[in-house]
Coordinates of C-alpha atoms in Angstrom, one line a residue:
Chain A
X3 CA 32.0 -25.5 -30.4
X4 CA 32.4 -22.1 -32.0
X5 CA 32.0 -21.6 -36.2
X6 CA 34.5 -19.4 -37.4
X7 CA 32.4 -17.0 -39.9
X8 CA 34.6 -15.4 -42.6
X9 CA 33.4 -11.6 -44.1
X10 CA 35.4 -9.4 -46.7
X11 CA 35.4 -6.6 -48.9
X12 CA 37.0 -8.0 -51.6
X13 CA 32.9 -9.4 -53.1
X14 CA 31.7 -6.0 -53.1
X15 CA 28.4 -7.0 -51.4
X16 CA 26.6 -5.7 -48.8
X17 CA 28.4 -7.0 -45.5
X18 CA 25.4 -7.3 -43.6
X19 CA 23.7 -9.4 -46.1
X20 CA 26.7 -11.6 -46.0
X21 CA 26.3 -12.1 -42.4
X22 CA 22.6 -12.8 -42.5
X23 CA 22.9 -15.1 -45.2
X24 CA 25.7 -17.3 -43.0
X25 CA 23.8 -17.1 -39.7
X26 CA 20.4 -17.7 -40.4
X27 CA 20.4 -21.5 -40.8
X28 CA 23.6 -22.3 -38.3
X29 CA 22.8 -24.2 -35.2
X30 CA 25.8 -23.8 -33.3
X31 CA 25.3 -20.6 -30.8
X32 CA 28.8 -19.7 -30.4
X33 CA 30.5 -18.0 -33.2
X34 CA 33.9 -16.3 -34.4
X35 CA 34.3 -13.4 -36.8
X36 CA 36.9 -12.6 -39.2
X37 CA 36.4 -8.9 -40.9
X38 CA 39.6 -9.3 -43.0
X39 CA 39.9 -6.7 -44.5
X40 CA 36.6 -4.8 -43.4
X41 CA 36.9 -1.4 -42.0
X42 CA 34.1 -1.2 -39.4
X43 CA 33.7 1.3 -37.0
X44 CA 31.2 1.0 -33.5
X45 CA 28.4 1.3 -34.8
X46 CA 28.9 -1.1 -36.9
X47 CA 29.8 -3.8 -34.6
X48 CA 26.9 -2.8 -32.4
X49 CA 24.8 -3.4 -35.3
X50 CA 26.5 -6.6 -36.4
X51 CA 26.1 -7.4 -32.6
X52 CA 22.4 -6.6 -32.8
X53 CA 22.2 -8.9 -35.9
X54 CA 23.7 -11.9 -33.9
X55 CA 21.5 -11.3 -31.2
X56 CA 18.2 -11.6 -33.3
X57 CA 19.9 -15.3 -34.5
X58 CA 20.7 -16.2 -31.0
X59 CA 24.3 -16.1 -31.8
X60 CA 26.9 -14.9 -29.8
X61 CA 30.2 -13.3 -31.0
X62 CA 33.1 -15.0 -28.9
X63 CA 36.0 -13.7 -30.9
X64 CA 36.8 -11.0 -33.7
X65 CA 39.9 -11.1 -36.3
X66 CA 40.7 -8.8 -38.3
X67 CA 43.5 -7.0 -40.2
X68 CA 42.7 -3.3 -40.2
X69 CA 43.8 -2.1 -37.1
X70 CA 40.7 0.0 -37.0
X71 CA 38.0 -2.7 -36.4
X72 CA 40.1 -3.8 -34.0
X73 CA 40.3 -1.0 -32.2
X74 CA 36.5 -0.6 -32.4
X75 CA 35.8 -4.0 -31.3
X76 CA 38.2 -3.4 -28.1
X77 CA 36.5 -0.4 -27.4
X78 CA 33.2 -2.4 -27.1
X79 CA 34.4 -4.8 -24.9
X80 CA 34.8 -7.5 -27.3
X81 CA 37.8 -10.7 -27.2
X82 CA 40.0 -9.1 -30.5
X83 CA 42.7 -10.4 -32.2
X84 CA 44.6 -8.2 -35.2
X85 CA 46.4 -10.3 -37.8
X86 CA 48.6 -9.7 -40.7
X87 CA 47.3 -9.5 -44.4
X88 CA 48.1 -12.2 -45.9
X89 CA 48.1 -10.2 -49.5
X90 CA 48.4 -6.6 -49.7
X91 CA 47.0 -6.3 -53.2
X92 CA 43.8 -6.6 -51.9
X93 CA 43.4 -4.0 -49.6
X94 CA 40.7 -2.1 -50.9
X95 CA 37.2 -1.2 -48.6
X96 CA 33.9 -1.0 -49.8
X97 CA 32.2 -0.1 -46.3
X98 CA 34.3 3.2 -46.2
X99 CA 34.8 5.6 -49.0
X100 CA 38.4 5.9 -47.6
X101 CA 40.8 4.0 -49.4
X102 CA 43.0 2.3 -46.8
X103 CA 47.1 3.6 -47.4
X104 CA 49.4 0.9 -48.0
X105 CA 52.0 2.8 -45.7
X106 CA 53.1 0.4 -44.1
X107 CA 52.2 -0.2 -40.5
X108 CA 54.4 -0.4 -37.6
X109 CA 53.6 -2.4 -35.0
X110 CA 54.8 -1.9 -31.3
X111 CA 54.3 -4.6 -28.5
X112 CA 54.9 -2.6 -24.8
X113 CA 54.6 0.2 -22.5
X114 CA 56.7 3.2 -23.9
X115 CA 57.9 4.8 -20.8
X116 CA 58.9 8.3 -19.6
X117 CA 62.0 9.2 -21.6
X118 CA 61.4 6.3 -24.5
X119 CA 60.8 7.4 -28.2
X120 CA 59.3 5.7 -31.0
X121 CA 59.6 7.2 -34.2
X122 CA 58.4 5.4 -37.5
X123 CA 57.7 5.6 -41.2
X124 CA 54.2 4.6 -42.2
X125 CA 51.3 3.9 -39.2
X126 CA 52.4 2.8 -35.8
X127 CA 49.9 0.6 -34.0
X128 CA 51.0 0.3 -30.3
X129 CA 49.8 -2.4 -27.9
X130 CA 50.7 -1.0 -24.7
X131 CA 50.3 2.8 -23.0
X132 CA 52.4 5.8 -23.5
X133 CA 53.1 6.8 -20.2
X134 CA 53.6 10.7 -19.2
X135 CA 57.1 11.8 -20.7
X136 CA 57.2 9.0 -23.4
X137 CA 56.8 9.8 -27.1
X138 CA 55.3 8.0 -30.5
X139 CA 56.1 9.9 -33.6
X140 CA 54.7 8.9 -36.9
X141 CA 54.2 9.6 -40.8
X142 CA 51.1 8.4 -40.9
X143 CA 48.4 7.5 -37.7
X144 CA 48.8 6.9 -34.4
X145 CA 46.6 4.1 -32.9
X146 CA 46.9 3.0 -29.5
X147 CA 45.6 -0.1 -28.0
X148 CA 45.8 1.5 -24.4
X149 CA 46.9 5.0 -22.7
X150 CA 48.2 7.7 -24.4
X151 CA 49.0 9.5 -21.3
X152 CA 52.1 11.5 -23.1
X153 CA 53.1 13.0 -26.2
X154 CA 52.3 11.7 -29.8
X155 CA 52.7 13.4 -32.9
X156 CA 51.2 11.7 -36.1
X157 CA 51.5 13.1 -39.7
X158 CA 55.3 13.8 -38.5
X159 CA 55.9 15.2 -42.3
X160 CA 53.2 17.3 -42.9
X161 CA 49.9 15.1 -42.9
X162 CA 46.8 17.0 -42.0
X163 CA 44.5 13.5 -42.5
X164 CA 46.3 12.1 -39.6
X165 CA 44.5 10.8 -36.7
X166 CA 45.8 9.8 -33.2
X167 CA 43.6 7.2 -31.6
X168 CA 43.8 5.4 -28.2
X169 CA 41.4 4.1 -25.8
X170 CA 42.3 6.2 -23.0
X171 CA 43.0 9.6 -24.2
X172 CA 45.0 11.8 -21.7
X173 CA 48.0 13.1 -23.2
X174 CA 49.8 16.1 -22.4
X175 CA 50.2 16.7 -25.6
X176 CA 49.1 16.2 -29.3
X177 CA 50.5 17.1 -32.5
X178 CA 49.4 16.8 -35.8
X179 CA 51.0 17.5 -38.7
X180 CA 52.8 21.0 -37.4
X181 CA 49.5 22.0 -34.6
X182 CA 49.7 21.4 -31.4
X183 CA 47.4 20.8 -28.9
X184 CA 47.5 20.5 -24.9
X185 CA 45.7 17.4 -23.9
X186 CA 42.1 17.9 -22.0
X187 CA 42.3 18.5 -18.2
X188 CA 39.3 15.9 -17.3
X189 CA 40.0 12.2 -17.1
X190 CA 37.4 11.3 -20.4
X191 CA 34.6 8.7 -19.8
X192 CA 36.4 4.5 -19.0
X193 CA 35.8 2.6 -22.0
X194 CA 35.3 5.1 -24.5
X195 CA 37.9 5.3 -27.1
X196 CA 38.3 8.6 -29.0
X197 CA 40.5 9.9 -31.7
X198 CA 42.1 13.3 -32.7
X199 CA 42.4 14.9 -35.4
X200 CA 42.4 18.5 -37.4
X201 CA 39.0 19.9 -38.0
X202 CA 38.8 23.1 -39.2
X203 CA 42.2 24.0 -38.8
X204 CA 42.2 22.7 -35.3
X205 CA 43.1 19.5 -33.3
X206 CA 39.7 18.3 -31.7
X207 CA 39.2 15.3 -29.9
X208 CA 35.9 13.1 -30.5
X209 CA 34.7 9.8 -29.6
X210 CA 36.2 7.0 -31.7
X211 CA 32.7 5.8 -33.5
X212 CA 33.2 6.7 -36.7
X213 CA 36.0 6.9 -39.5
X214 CA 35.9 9.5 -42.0
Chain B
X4 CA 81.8 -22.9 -7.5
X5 CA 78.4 -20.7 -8.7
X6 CA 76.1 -20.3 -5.9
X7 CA 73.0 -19.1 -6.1
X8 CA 73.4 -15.5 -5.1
X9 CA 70.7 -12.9 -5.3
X10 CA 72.3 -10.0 -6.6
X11 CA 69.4 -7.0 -6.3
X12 CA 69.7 -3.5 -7.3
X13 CA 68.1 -1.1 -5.3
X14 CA 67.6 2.5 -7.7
X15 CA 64.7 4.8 -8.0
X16 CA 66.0 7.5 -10.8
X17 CA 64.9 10.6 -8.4
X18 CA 67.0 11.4 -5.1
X19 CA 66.2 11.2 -1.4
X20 CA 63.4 8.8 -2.0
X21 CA 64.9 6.1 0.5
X22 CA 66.8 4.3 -1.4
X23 CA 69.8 4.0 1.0
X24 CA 67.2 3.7 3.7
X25 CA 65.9 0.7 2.2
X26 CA 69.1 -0.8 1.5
X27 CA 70.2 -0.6 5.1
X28 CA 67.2 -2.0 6.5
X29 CA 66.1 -4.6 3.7
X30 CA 70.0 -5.5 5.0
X31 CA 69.2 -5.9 8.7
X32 CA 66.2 -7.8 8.4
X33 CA 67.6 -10.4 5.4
X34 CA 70.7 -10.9 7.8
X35 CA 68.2 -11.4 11.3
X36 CA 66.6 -14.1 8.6
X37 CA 70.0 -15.8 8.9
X38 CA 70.7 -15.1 5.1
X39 CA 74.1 -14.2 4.6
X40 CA 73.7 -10.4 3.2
X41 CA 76.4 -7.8 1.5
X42 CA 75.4 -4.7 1.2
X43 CA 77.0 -2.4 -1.4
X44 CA 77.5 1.5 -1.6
X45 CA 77.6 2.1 -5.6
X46 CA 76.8 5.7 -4.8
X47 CA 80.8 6.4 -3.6
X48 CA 81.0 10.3 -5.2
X49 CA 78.0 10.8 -2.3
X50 CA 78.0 7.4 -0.1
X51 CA 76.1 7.3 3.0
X52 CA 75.3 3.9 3.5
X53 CA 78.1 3.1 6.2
X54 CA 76.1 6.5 8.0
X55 CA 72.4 4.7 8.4
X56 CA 74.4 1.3 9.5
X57 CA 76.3 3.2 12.4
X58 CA 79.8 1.9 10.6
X59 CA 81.2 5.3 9.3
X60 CA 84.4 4.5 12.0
X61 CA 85.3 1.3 11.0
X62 CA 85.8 1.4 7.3
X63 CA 89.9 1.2 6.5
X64 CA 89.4 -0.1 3.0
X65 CA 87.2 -0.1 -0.2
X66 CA 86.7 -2.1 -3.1
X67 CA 88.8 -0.3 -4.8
X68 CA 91.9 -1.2 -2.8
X69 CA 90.6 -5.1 -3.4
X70 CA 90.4 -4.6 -7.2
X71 CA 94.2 -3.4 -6.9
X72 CA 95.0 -6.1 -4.7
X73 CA 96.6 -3.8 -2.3
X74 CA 94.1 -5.8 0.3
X75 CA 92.2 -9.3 0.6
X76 CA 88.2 -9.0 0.3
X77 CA 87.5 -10.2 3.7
X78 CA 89.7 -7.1 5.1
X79 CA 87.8 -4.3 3.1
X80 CA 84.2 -6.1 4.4
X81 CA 83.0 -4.5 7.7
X82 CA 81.1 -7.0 9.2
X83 CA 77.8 -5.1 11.6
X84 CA 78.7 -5.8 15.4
X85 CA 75.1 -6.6 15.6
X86 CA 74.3 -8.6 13.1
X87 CA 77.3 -10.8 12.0
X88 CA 75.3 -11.6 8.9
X89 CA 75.6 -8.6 7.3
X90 CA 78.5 -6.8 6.1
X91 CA 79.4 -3.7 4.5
X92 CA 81.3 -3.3 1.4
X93 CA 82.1 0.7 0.0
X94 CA 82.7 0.4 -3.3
X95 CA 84.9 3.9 -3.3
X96 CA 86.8 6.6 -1.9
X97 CA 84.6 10.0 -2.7
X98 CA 88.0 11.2 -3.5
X99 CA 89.0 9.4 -6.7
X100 CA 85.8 9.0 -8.7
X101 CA 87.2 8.0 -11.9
X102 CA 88.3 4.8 -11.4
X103 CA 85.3 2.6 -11.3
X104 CA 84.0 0.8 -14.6
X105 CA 81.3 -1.8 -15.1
X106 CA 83.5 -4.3 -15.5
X107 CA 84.9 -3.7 -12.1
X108 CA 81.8 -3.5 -10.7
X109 CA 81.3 -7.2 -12.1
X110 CA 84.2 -8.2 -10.5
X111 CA 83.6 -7.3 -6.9
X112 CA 79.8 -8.5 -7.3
X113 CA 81.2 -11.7 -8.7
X114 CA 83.8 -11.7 -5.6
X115 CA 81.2 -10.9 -3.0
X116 CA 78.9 -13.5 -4.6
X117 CA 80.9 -16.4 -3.1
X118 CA 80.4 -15.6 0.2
X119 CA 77.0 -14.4 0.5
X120 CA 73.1 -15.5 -0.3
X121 CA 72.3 -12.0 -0.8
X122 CA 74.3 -8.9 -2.2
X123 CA 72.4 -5.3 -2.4
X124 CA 73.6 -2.4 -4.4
X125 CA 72.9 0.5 -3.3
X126 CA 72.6 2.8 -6.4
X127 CA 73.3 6.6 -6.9
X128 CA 70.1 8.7 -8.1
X129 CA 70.4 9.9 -11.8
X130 CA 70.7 7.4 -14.8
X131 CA 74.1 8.6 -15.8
X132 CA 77.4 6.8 -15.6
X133 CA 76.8 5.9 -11.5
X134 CA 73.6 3.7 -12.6
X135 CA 75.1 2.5 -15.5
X136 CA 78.1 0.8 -13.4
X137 CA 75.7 -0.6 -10.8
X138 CA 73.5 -2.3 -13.7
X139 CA 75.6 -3.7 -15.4
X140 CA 76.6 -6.0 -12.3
X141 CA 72.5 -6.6 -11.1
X142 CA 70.4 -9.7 -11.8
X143 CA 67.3 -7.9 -10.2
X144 CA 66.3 -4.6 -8.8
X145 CA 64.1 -3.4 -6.8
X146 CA 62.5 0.2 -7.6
X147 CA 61.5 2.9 -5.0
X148 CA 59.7 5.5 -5.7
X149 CA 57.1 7.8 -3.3
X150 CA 53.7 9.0 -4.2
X151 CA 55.1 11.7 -5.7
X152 CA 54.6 12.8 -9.8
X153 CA 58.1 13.5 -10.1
X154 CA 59.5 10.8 -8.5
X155 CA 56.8 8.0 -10.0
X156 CA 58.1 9.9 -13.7
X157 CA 61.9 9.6 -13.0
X158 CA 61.1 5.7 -11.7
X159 CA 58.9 5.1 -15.0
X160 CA 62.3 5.9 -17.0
X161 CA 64.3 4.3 -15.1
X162 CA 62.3 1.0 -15.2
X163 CA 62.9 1.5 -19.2
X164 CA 66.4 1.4 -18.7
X165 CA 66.3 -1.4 -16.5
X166 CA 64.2 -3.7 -19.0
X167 CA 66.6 -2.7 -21.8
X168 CA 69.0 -4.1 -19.6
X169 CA 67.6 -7.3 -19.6
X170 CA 67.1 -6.7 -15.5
X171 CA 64.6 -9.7 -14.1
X172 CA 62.5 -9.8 -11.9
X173 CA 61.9 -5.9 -11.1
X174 CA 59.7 -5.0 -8.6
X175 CA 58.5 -1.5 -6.9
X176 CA 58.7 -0.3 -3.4
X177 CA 56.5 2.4 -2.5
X178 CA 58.0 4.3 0.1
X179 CA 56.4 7.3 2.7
X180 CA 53.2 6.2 2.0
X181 CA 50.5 8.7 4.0
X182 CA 47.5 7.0 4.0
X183 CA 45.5 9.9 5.7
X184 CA 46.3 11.2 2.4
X185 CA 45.5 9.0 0.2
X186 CA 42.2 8.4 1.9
X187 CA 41.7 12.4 1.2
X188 CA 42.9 12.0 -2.4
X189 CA 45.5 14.6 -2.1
X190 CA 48.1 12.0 -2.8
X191 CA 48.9 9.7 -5.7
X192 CA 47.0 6.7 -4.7
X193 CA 48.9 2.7 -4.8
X194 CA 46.7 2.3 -7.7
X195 CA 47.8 5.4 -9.5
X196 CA 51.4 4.8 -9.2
X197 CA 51.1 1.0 -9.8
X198 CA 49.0 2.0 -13.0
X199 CA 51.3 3.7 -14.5
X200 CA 54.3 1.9 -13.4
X201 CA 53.1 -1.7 -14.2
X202 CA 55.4 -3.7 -11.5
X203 CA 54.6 -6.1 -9.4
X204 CA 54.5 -4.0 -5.9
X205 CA 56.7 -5.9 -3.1
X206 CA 55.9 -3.8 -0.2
X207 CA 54.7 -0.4 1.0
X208 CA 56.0 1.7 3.4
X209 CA 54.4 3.7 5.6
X210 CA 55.6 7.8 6.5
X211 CA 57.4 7.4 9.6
X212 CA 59.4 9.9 11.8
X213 CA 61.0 7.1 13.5
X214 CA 63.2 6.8 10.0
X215 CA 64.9 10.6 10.4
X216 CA 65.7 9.2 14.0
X217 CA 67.1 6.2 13.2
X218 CA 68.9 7.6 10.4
X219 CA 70.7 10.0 12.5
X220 CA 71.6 7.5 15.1
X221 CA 73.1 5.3 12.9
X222 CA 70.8 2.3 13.9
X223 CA 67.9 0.7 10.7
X224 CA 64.6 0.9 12.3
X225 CA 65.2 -3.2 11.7
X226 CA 67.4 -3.7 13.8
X227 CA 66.3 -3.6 17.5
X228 CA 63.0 -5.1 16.0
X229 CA 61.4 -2.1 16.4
X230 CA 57.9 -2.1 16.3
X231 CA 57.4 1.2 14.4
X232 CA 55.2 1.4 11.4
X233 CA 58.3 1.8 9.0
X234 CA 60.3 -1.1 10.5
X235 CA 57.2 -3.2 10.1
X236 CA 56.9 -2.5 6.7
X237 CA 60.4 -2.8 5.6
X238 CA 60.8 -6.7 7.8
X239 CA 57.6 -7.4 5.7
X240 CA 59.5 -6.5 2.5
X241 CA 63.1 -8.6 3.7
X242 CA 60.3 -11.6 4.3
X243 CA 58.2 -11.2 0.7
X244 CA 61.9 -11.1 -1.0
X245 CA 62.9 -14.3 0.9
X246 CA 59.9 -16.0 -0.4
X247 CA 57.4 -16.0 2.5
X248 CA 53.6 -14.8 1.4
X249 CA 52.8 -11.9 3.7
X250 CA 49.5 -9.7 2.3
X251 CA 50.5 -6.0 1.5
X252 CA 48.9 -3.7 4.4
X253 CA 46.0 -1.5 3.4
X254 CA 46.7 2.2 3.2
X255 CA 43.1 2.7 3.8
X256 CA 42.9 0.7 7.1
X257 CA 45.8 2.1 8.6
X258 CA 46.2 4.4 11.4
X259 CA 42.7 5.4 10.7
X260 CA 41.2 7.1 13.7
X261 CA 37.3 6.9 14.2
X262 CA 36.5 10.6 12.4
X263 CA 38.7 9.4 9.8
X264 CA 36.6 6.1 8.9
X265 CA 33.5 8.5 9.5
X266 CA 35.4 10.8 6.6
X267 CA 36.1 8.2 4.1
X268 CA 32.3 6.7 4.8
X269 CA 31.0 9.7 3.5
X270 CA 33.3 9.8 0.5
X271 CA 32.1 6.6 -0.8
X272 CA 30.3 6.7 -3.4
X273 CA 26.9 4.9 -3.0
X274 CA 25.4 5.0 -6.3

């Protein structure tokens, strides 16, 4: 049996006390998360992992809506799932200073191959790689659930706050806003997702651990 | 009456990958399985196809000439004197290269898929109007590509094309596989291609000179069941398509001479 535990933002508490609180006195081992509309990043879920471990729970499953968590949780080798908000209104984080857009978000489903272009509005979220001569083009971020092994360009009208993350990063190019960037030579480190974006007037890429 | 024909497109985007090569022999071996097998030249600006099969002489009419109804179907087929199985069907004179549409393409597909169990197009390289006309009459296709970066990119976009033609099942052929190669990492491994490709793989086949040979002589490696690496490979491919579970051979086992066994020991990584 697996107890589906529910965490938001919208209380304004402390999440970890929230989780403590619901865990302590639970019998049942296996457990489910749903972040809603949390926006944790991997060092949260380690510690949230941690947490569980102490209580001799283990996390089977994680839902959330902010792509971000999700892509965190992939990243550490966790069962995912991404839903839709059910109400937009409340889209508001109290574990990040950043306020969340309410661009809207684009989701793709598929490999984008070698002459294939996506272009969107607000964020595009792709499920699926970008293979070498394929390109994702967006307003907002660029997240990738998979390979970016081609071009993307996020902050397509001018946004210097937009990221471009994947869990494989290998592109042969990146563009941000109006930089450029040719994508690192070395194959980067399996199951390490990273993001780019401009620091400093540069595109630099890091591992994805934190958003900020 | 609608039979159950397999009508397979055989493209890879890039040219001189072995497309035609493929074609001819996948042809051979299907008909030696006692299917009954049409092979079709879509490629008619540059068509070659009646070369490989050794039936350049005997052609007198074309598709073409059927869609006018200047000549019966059976009369423009030219039956292999080999293999009775298989016949030929050109679907063009190189000499009038504006007459064919997808719509005529249909036709003769839907013509030749009365009579035979299996019909394979043989498609022109490049995605222009050549590719478009042998799509639209294809149920499946089979992509080739080698270990090559260009040729794996030009396959990656034409796979795209293929899914947004609502092509199913496709699967990948990689051809002139070099496992000495491989094993020495100066060529794109099965993995790297099949990474990025994401197709099921239906068959390797293995660098062979016996192919410029055979191409030359007008006779498919298939045919005389020749026991060459090549004509291994490409029977193995005929027998996977009809059904049959045959395991895919190991680039890293093959051909491998004692010093190169010794060479890839020491390349393994222990730790």
């Amino acid at each position: 049996m697996v107890k589906l535990i529910k965490l938001s933002s919208i209380a304004n508490q402390d999440w970890r006390e929230v989780l403590i609180e619901k865990i302590e006195d639970l019998d049942i081992e296996d457990i489910e998360l749903d972040f809603n509309d949390l926006l944790l990043n991997c060092d949260d879920i380690k510690e949230i992992n941690s947490l569980c471990c102490k209580s001799r729970k283990r996390i089977i499953n994680i839902k959330s809506t902010v792509p971000e968590t999700i892509v965190s949780a992939k990243s550490l080798f966790f069962k995912s799932e991404l839903y839709l908000k059910s109400n937009l209104k409340k889209n508001i984080h109290s574990g990040s200073k950043r306020k969340h857009n309410s661009e809207e978000i684009t989701f793709h489903q598929g490999t984008v191959r070698s002459g294939e272009n996506i272009h969107c509005q607000g964020h595009l979220f792709l499920l699926g790689d970008v293979n070498p001569g394929g390109i994702v083009r967006a307003n907002g971020d660029v997240m990738i659930w998979g390979r970016l092994l081609g071009i993307a360009h996020a902050g397509l009208s001018g946004n210097n706050t937009a990221k471009i993350s994947a869990l494989q990063l290998m592109p042969v190019q990146l563009r941000i806003a109006n930089k450029v960037a040719r994508g690192p030579q070395q194959k980067p480190e399996p199951g390490l997702a990273e993001q780019a974006k401009i620091t400093s007037g540069l595109i630099v890429i890091s591992p994805l651990t934190s958003y900020k | 009456m609608a039979k159950d024909t397999r009508i397979i497109l055989i493209c890879s985007g890039k040219g001189g990958v072995g497309k035609t090569t493929l074609t001819a022999n996948l042809g051979i071996s299907l008909a030696q399985q006692g299917a009954k097998t049409a092979v079709l030249d879509a490629d008619f600006g540059l068509r070659n196809l009646d070369l490989l099969l050794g039936l350049e002489n005997r052609i007198v009419y074309t598709a073409q000439e059927v869609l006018e109804e200047t000549c019966r179907l059976d009369q423009a087929l030219v039956r292999h004197k080999q293999e009775p199985n298989l016949a030929l069907l050109p679907a063009g004179n190189p000499r009038m290269l504006e007459w064919l549409k997808p719509s005529d393409m249909e036709k003769i597909v839907e013509m030749l898929s009365e009579i035979f169990d299996y019909v394979l197009i043989d498609c022109p390289a490049g995605v222009e109007d050549g590719f478009k006309n042998a799509v639209a009459a294809s149920k499946e296709a089979i992509v080739v590509t080698n270990p090559e970066v260009s040729a794996v990119r030009d396959a990656d976009r034409v796979i795209g094309l293929l899914n947004t033609n609502s092509i199913n099942p496709v699967q990948l052929v990689l051809n002139r596989v070099r496992p000495k190669m491989m094993a020495s990492q100066e060529m794109l491994s099965v993995e790297d291609v099949t990474d990025i490709l994401a197709l099921p793989l239906l068959g390797l086949v293995l660098e062979d000179e016996q192919v410029i040979v055979s191409t030359n002589r007008g006779e498919p490696l298939t045919l005389n069941g020749s026991k060459s690496p090549a004509g291994k490979c490409y029977s193995n491919i005929a027998k996977r398509l009809q059904g049959e579970e045959i395991p895919l051979i190991d680039p890293s086992k093959e051909g491998t001479s004692f010093g190169d066994k010794f060479k890839k020991l020491m390349q393994t990584k222990i730790f």
